[in-house]
Every structure is written in C-alpha cells, then in structure tokens.
mmCIF file of C-alpha atoms and ligand atoms in Angstrom:
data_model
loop_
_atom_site.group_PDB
_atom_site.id
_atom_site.type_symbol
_atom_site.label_atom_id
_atom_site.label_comp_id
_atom_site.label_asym_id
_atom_site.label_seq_id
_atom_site.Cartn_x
_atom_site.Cartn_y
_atom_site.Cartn_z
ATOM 1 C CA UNK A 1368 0.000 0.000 0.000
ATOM 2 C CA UNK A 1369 1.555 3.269 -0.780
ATOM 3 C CA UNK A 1370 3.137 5.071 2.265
ATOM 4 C CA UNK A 1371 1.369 8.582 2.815
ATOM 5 C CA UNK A 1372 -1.001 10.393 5.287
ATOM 6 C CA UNK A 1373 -4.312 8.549 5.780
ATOM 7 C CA UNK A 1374 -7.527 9.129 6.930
ATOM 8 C CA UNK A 1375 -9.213 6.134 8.639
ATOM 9 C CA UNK A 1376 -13.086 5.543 7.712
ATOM 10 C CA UNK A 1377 -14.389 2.357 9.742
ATOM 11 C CA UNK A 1378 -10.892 1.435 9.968
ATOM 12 C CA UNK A 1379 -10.205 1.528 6.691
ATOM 13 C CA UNK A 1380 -7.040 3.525 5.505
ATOM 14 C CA UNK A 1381 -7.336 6.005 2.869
ATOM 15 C CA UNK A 1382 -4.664 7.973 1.423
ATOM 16 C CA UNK A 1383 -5.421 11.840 1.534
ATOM 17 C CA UNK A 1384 -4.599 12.334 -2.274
ATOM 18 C CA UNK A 1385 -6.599 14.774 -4.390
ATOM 19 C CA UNK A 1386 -7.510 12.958 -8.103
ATOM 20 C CA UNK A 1387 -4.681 14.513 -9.934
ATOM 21 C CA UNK A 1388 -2.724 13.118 -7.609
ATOM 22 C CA UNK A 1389 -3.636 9.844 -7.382
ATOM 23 C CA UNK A 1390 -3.354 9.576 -11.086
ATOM 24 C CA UNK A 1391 0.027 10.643 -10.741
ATOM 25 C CA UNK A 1392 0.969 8.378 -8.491
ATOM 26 C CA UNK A 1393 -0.589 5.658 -10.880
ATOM 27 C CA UNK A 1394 1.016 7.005 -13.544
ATOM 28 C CA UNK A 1395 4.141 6.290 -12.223
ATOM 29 C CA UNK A 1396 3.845 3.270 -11.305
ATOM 30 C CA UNK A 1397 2.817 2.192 -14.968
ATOM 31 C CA UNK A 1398 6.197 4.235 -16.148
ATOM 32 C CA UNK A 1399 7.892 2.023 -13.468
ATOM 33 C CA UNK A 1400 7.612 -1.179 -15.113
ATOM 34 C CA UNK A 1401 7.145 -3.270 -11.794
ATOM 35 C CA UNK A 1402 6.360 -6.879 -12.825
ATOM 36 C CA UNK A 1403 3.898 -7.185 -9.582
ATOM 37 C CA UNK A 1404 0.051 -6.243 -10.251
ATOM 38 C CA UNK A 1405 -1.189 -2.502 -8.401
ATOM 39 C CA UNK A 1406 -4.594 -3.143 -7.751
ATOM 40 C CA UNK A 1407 -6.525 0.254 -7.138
ATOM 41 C CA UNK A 1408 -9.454 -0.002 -5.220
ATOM 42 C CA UNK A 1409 -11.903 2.776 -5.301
ATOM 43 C CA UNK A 1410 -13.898 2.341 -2.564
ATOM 44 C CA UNK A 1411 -17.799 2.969 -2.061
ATOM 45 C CA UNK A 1412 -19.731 2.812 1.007
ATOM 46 C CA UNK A 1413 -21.402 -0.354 -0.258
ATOM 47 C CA UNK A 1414 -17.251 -1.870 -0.502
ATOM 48 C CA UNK A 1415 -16.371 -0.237 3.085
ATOM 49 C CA UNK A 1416 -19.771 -1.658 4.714
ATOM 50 C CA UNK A 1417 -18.894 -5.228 3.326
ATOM 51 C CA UNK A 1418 -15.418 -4.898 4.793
ATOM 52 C CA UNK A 1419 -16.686 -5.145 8.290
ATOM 53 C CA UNK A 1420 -18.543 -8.672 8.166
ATOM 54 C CA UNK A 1421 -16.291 -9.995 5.243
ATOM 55 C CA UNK A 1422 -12.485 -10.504 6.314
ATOM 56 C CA UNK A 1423 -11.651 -11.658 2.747
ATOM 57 C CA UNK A 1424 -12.922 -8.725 0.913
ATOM 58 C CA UNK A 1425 -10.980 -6.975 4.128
ATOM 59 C CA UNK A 1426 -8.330 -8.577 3.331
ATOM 60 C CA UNK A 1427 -7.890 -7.996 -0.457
ATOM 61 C CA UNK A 1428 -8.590 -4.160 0.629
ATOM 62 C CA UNK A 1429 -5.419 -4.252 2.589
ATOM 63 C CA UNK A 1430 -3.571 -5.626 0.136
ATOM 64 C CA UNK A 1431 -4.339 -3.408 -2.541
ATOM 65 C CA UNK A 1432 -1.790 -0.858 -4.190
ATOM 66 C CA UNK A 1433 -3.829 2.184 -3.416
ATOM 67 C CA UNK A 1434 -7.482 2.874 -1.925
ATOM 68 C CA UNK A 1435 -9.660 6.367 -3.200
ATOM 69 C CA UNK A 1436 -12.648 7.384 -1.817
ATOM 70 C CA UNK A 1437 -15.517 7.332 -4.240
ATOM 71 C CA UNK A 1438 -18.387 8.506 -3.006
ATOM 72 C CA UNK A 1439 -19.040 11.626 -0.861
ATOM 73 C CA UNK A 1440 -20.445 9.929 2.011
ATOM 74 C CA UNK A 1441 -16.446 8.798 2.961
ATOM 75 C CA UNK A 1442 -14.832 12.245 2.455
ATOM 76 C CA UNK A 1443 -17.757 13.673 4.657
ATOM 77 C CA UNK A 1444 -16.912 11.397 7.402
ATOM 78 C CA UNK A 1445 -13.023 11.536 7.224
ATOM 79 C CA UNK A 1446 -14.263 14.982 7.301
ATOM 80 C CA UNK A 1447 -16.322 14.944 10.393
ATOM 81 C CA UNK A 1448 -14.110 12.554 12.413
ATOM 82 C CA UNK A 1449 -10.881 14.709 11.486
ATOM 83 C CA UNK A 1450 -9.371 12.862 8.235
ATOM 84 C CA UNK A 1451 -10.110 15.554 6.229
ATOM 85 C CA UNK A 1452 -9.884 13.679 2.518
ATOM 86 C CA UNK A 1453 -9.502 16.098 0.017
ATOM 87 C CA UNK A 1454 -11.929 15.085 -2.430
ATOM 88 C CA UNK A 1455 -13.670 12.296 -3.932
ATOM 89 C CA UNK A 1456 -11.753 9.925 -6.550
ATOM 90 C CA UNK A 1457 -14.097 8.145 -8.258
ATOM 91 C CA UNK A 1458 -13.464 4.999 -10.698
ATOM 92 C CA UNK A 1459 -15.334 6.941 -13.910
ATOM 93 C CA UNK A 1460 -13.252 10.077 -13.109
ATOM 94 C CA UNK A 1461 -10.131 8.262 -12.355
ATOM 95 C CA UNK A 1462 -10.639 6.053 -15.380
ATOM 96 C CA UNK A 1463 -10.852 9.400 -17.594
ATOM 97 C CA UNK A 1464 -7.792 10.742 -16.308
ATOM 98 C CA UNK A 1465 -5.955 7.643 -17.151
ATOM 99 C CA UNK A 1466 -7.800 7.626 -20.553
ATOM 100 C CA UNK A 1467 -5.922 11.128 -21.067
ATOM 101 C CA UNK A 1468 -2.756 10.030 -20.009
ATOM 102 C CA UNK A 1469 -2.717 7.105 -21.501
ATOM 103 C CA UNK A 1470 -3.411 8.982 -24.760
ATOM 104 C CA UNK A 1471 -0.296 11.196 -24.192
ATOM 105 C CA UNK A 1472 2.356 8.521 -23.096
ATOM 106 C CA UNK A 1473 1.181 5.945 -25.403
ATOM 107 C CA UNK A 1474 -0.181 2.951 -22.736
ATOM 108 C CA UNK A 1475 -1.969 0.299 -23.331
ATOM 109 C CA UNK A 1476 -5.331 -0.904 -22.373
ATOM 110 C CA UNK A 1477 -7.552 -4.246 -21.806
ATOM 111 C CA UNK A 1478 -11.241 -3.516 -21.277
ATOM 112 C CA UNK A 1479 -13.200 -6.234 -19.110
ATOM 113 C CA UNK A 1480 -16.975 -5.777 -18.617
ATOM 114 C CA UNK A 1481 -20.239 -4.507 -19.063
ATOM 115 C CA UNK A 1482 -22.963 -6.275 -21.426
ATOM 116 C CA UNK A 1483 -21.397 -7.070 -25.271
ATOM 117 C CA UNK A 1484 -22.463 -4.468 -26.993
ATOM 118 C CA UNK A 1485 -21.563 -1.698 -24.326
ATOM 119 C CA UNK A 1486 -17.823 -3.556 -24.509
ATOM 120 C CA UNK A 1487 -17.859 -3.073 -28.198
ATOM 121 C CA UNK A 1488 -19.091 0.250 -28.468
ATOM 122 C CA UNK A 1489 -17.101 1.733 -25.376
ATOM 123 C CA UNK A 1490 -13.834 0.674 -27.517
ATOM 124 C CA UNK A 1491 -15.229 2.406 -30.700
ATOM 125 C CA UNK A 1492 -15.799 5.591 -28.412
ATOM 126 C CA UNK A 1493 -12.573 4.838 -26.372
ATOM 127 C CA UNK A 1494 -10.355 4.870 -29.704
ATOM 128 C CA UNK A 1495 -11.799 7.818 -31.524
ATOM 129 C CA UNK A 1496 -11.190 10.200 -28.154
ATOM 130 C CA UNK A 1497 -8.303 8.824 -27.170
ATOM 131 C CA UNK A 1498 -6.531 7.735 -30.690
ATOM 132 C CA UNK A 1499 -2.607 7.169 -29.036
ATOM 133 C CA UNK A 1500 -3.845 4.857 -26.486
ATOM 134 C CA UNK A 1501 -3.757 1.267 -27.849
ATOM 135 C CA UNK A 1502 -6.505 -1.058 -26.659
ATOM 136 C CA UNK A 1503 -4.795 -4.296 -26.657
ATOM 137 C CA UNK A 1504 -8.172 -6.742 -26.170
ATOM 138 C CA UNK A 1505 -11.489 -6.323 -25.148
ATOM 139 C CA UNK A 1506 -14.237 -8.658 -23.269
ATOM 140 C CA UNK A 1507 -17.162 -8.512 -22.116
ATOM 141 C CA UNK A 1508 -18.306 -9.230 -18.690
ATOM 142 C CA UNK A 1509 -20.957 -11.874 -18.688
ATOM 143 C CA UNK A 1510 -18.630 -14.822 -19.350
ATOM 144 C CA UNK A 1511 -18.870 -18.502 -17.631
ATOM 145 C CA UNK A 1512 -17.002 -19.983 -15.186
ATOM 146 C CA UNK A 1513 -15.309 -22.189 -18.534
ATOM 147 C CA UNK A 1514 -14.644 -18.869 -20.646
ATOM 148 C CA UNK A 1515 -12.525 -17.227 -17.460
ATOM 149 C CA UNK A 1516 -9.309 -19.367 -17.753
ATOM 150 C CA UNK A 1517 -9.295 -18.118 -21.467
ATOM 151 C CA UNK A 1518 -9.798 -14.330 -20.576
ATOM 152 C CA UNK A 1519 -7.081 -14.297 -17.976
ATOM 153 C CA UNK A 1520 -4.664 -15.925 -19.734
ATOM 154 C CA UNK A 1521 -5.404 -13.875 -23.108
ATOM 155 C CA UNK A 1522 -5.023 -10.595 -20.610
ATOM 156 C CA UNK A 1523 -1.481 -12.490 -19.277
ATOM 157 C CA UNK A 1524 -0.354 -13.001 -22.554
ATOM 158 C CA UNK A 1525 -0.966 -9.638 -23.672
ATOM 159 C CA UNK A 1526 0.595 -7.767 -20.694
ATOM 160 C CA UNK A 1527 -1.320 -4.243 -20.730
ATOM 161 C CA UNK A 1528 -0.594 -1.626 -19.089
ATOM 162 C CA UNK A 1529 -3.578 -0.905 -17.437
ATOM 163 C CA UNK A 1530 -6.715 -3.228 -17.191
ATOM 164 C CA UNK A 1531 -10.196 -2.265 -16.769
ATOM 165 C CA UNK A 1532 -12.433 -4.300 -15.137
ATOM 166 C CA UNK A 1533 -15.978 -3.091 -15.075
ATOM 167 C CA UNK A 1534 -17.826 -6.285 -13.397
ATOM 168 C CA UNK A 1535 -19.383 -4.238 -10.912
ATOM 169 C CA UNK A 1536 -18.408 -3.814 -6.683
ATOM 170 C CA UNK A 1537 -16.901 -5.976 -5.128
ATOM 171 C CA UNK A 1538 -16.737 -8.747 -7.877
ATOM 172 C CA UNK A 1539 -14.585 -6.518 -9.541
ATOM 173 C CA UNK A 1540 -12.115 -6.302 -7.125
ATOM 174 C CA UNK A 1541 -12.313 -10.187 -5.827
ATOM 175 C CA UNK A 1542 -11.873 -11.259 -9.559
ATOM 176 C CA UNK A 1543 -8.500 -8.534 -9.722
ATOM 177 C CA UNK A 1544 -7.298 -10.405 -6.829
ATOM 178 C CA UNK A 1545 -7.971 -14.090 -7.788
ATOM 179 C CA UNK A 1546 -6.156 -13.699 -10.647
ATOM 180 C CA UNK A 1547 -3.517 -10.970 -9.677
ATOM 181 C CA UNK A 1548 -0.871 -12.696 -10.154
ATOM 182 C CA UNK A 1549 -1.327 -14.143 -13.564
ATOM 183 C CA UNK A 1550 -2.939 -11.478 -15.502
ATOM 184 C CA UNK A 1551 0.548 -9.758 -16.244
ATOM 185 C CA UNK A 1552 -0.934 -6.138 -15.891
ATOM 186 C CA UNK A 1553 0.772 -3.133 -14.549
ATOM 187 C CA UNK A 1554 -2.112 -1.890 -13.370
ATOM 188 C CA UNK A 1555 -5.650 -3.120 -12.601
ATOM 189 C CA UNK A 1556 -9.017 -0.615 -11.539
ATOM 190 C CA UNK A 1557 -12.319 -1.889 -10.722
ATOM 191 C CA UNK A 1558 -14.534 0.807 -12.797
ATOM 192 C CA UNK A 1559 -18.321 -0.368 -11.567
ATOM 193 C CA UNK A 1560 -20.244 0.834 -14.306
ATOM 194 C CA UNK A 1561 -17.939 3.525 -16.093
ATOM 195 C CA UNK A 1562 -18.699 1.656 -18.889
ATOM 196 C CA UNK A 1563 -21.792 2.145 -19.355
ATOM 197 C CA UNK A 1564 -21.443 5.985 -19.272
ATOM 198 C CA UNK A 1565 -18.866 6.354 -21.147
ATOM 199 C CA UNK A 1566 -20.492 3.929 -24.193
ATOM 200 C CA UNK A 1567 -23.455 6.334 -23.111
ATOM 201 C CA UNK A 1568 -25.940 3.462 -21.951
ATOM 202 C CA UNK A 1569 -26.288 5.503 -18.717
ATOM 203 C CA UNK A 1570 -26.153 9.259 -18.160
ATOM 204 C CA UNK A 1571 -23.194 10.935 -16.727
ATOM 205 C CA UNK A 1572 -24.270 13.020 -13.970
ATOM 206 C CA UNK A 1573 -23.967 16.497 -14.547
ATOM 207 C CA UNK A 1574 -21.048 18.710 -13.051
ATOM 208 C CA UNK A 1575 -24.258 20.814 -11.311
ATOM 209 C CA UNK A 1576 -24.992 17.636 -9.391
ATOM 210 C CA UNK A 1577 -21.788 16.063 -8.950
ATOM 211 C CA UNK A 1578 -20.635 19.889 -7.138
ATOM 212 C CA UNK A 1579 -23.733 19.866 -4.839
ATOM 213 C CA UNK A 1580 -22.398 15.804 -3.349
ATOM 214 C CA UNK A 1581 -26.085 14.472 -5.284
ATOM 215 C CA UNK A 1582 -24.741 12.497 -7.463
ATOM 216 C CA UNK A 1583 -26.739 9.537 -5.704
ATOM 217 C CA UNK A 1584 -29.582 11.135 -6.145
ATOM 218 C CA UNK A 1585 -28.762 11.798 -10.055
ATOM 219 C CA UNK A 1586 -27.833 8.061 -10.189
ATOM 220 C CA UNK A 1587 -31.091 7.020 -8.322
ATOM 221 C CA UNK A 1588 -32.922 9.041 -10.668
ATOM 222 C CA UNK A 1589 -31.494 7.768 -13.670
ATOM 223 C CA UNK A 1590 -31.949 3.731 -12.525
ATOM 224 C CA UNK A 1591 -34.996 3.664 -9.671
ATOM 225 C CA UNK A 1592 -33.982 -0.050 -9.560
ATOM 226 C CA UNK A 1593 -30.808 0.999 -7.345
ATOM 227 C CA UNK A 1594 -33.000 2.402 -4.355
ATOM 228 C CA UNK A 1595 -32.296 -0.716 -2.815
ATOM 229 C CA UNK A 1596 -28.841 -0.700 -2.918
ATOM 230 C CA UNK A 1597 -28.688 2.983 -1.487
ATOM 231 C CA UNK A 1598 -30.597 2.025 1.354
ATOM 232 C CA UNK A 1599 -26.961 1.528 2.666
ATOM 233 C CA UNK A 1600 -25.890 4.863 2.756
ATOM 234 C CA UNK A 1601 -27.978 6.204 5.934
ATOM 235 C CA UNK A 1602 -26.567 3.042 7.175
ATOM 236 C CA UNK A 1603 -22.782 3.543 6.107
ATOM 237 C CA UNK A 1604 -23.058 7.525 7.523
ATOM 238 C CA UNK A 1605 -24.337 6.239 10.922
ATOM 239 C CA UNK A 1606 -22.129 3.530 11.724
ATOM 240 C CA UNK A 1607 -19.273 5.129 10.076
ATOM 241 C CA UNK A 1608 -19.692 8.374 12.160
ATOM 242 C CA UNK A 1609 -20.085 5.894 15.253
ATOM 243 C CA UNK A 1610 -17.473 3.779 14.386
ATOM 244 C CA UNK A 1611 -15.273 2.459 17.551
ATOM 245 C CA UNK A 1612 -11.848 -0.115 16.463
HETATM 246 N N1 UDP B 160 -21.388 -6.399 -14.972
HETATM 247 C C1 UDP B 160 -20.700 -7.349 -15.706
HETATM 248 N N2 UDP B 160 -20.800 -8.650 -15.353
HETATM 249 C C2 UDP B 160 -21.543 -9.070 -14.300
HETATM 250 C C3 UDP B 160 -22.229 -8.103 -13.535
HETATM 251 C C4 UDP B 160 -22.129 -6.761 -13.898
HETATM 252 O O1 UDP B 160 -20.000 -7.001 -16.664
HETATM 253 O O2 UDP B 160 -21.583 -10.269 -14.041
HETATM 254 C C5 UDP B 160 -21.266 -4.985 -15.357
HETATM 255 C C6 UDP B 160 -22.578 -4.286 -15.675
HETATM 256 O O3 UDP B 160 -22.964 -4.547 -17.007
HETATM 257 C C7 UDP B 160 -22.174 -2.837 -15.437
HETATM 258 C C8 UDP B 160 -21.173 -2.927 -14.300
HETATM 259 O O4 UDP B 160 -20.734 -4.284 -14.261
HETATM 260 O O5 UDP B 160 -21.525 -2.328 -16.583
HETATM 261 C C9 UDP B 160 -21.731 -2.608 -12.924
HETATM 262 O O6 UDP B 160 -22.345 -1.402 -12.910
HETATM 263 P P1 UDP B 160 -22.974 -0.772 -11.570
HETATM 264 O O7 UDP B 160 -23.398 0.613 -11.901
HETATM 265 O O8 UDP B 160 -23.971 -1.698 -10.975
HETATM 266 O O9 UDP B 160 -21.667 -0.810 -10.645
HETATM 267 P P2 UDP B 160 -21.196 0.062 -9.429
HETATM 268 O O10 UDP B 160 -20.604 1.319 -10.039
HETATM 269 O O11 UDP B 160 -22.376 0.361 -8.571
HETATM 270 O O12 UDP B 160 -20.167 -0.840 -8.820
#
C-alpha cells in the first residue's frame, strides 16, 4: 500500500490524495515497469460496509496498491471525524484521467466488462477520443465460469498496461485479486459501471450535481432499480460516524 497520510473511515485507511494526484501516483507506477500487479481499489460505502462482516474482501482491501474514496459519504466522514480527505476519486473520473494520459504517453489498455455491446461500443468511443492509447483486447463481462481461464490468460499473454475491469463492486475487485498474479498487468481498476457511461448506456451526472455531493440522487434518478442498494448509505453515515476499532 503506498506510504502517505491517511484518513481512517471504519478502519479503513485512505490515502489523503486529491484525483490529480492519485493519477500521478498511478502514472508512475505504470512508467515504473514493476512486474507485480497494483490493484486500485476505489472504494464505495457499499465496498467499506462489506469490509466489516467480510475478512476476505478486508483482506484484499489491505492488500491493494492504493485505496480512493468514491463517493461523498467517505470524504464527509473523514471529514467529520478529522481525516479531512480532500476530495472524492471516483473509478469513472479516475478512469478518464488515465484515458488522457494514456493517450499522451502511449499505454496500453484491456477492457473487461459490461454487457457485449456496451464492450464493443465503449472501444469504438474509447479509440476515436483517445486515438494514441492502444486497446490491446477487449471482453465482455458476462462470461462462464469455462470462458474465465481463457480471458485471464489472453489478458497475461498480452501484458497491458492498465486493465479495466468493469464487473461491478466488489466482484470486480475479488476477480482482480484471484487472478492478480497471472494477468501480467501493470495496473488493474475496478470501474463499476464507467462503462456504461462512457459507451453512453447511462447518463453521466452532470457537473451541477456532482458539485452539490447528489450524485446519488442523479444516479437514483437515472436507474430507480438501485433504491435498494442505497438504502446503505444512511446506514454507512451512521455507523461510520459511530465507528469504535
Ligand atoms: N457487470 C458485468 N458482469 C456481471 C455483472 C455486472 O459485466 O456479471 C457490469 C454491468 O454490465 C455494469 C457494471 O458491471 O456495466 C456494474 O455497474 P454498476 O453501476 O452496478 O456498478 P457500481 O458502479 O455500482 O459498482
């Protein structure tokens, strides 16, 4: 885990690193060459919730190369209980930024996730805005348990520099870590559904909405079927303001 100041949400470490930073950081470890998968992790309430009844999703947390906070609900906390984050790093954002990068310094790219034709048109969109960076494979994310061998070991034998995987929180992040240490990536991000927005399935949320910390509510708008799944976010803000080691 990289070695800076942290704030602690429900005992989980996060590094107090703006975006531009944190892409930095990943930058250079891309430009580094390191044969060992960094596994970024941005975290959502949902992910930090899980932590405390699942020690192997813990686990693979604490492991990672580098934790963001992505979702307001953590930086308002660290905030409260004296962290002080600086902002919110989301996977979409994050995922731009490398997008941009990636563009300038020439690295490559394996996309993982989302339904097929999302996969194939997010490439399309991903390679006429970002022309220099090379998207070495593609697949989607609805594959069976006989199909994974073959996707991991295409991804190993193809060595990107960065790989997306957009399977959606936390399956994203166990699948990173089942396979971390054959999938012969520099880098590897768990996205959620990035995907989808950027192929323009789903809406991005507005930079009105994202300023005002509603982006749930945007998001909730948008897909009515996730009310359920933000149910947890009272939940998270309660226990995470209470929260004793
Ligand atoms: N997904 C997938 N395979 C699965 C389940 C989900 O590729 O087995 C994709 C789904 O199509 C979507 C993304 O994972 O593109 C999850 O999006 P969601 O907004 O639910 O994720 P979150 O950002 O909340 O983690």
């Amino acid at each position: 885990m990289i070695e800076n100041d942290c704030a602690e949400v429900m005992g989980i470490r996060f590094p107090k690193l703006t975006l531009d930073r944190t892409v930095q950081f990943i930058g250079e470890v891309i430009e580094r060459k390191s044969p060992e998968l960094f596994h970024v992790i941005t975290m959502n309430p949902e992910i930090t919730m899980a932590c405390q009844k699942d020690r192997e999703l813990r686990s693979i947390v604490d492991e990672a190369g580098i934790i963001t906070a992505d979702g307001i609900g953590i930086v308002m906390v660290s905030r409260i209980r004296g962290g002080n984050l600086p902002e919110r790093v989301t996977g979409y954002d994050t995922l731009l930024r490398l997008l941009e990068s990636g563009n300038r310094k020439k690295w490559s790219f394996y996309f993982l996730g989302a339904d097929a034709a999302t996969n194939e048109k997010v490439c399309g969109v991903i390679r006429t805005r970002y022309p220099h960076a090379s998207i070495l494979g593609r697949h989607h994310g609805y594959f069976s348990q006989s199909e994974e061998a073959g996707i991991v070991a295409e991804i190993g034998s193809l060595k990107p520099d960065v790989l997306v995987v957009a399977l959606g929180a936390p399956y994203a992040e166990r699948w990173i870590h089942k396979h971390k240490s054959t999938l012969n990536a520099k880098v590897a991000i768990g996205v959620g559904g990035s995907l989808d927005v950027l192929a323009g399935k789903v809406r991005e949320t507005p930079e009105i909405w994202k300023r005002l910390n509603v982006e749930w509510l945007f998001r909730l708008l948008q897909q009515p079927s996730r009310w359920r799944r933000q149910l947890i976010l009272p939940r998270f803000a309660v226990k995470a303001l209470l929260y004793r080691k």
